[in-house]
Coordinates of C-alpha atoms in Angstrom, one line a residue:
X27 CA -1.9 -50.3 -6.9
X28 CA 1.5 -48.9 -6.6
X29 CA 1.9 -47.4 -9.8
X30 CA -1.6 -45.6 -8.9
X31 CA -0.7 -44.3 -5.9
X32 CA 2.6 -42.7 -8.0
X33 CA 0.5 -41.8 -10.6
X34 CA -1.9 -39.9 -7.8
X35 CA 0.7 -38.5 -6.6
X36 CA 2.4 -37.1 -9.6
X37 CA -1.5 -35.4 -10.4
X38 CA -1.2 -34.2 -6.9
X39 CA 2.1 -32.8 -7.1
X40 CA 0.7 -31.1 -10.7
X41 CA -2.1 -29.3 -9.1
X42 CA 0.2 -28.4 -6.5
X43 CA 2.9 -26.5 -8.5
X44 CA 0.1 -25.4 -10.7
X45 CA -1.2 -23.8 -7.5
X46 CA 1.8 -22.3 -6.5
X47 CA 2.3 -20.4 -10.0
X48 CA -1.3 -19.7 -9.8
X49 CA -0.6 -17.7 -6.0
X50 CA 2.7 -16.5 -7.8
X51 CA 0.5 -14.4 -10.9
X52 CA -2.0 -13.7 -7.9
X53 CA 0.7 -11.8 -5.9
X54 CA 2.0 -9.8 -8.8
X55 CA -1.1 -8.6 -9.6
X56 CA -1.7 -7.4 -6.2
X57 CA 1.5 -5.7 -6.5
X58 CA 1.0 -3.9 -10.2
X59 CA -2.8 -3.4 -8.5
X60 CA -0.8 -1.5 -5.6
X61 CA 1.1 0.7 -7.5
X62 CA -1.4 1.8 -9.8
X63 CA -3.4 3.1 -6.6
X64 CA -0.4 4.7 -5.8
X65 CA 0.2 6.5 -8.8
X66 CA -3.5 7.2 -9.1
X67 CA -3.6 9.1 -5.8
X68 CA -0.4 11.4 -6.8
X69 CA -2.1 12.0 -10.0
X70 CA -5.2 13.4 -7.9
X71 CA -3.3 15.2 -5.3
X72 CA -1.6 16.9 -8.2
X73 CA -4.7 17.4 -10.1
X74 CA -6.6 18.9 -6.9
X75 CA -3.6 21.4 -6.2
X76 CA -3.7 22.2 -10.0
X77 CA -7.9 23.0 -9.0
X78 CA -7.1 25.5 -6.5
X79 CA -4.5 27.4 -8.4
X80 CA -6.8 27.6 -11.1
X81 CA -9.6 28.6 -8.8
X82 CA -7.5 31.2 -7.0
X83 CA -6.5 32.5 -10.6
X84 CA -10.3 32.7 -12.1
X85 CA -11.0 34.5 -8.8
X86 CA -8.5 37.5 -9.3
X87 CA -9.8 37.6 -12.5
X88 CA -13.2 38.2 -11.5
X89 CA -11.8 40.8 -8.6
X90 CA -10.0 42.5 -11.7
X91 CA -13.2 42.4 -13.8
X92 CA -14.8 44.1 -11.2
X93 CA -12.2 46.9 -10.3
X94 CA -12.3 47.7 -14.0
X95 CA -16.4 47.8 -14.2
X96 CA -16.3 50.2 -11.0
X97 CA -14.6 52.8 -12.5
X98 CA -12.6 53.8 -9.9
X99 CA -9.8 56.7 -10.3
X100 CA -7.0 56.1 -12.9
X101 CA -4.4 56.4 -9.9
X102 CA -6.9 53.6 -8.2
X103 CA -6.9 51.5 -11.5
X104 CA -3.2 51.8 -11.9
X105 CA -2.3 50.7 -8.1
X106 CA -5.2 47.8 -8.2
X107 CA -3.7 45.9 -11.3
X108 CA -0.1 46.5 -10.5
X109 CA -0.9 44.7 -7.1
X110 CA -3.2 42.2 -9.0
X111 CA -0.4 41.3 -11.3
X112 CA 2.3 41.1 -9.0
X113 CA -0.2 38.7 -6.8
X114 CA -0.8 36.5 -9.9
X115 CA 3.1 36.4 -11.2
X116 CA 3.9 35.2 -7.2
X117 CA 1.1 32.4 -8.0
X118 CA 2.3 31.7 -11.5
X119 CA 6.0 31.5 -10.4
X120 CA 4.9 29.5 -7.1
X121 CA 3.3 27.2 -9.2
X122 CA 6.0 26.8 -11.7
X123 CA 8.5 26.2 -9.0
X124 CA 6.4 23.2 -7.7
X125 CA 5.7 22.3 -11.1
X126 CA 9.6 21.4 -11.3
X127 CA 9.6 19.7 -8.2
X128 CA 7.4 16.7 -9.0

């Protein structure tokens, strides 16, 4: 009867440290779980800042498009690009400059 009660208590004290490496694995995947959330959401922030520029962009586009199609004066046409460019180099450079911040 003693040698059972060992031998339970050896079986006990298996399932026991076979628990405790079993809660180990569980934390570390909670932990490699947590930081690939993390890196997920900078990936979307980044990828929804990325949207807007490239939103903003196709919109001066269009507004070009459009000054070019109304045939306005060549003076008109002149001073509407050069202040459409000059907008989309300030976004370009803007975006390039946060680019190299990440």
């Amino acid at each position: 009867t003693l040698e059972r009660m060992e031998a339970a208590q050896r079986e006990l004290d298996e399932k026991v440290n076979a628990l405790q490496d079993f809660q180990l694995e569980c934390d570390e995947a909670q932990y490699r779980l947590e930081e690939a959330a993390q890196s997920f959401e900078e990936v979307r922030f980044i990828h929804r800042r990325h949207q807007r520029f490239i939103d903003h962009a196709i919109s001066q586009i269009k507004h070009c498009n459009k000054m070019l199609t109304k045939k306005p004066s060549k003076k008109e046409r002149r001073q509407e690009l050069a202040h459409q460019e000059l907008k989309l180099e300030r976004a370009i450079g803007g975006a390039n400059s946060r680019g190299r911040n990440q």
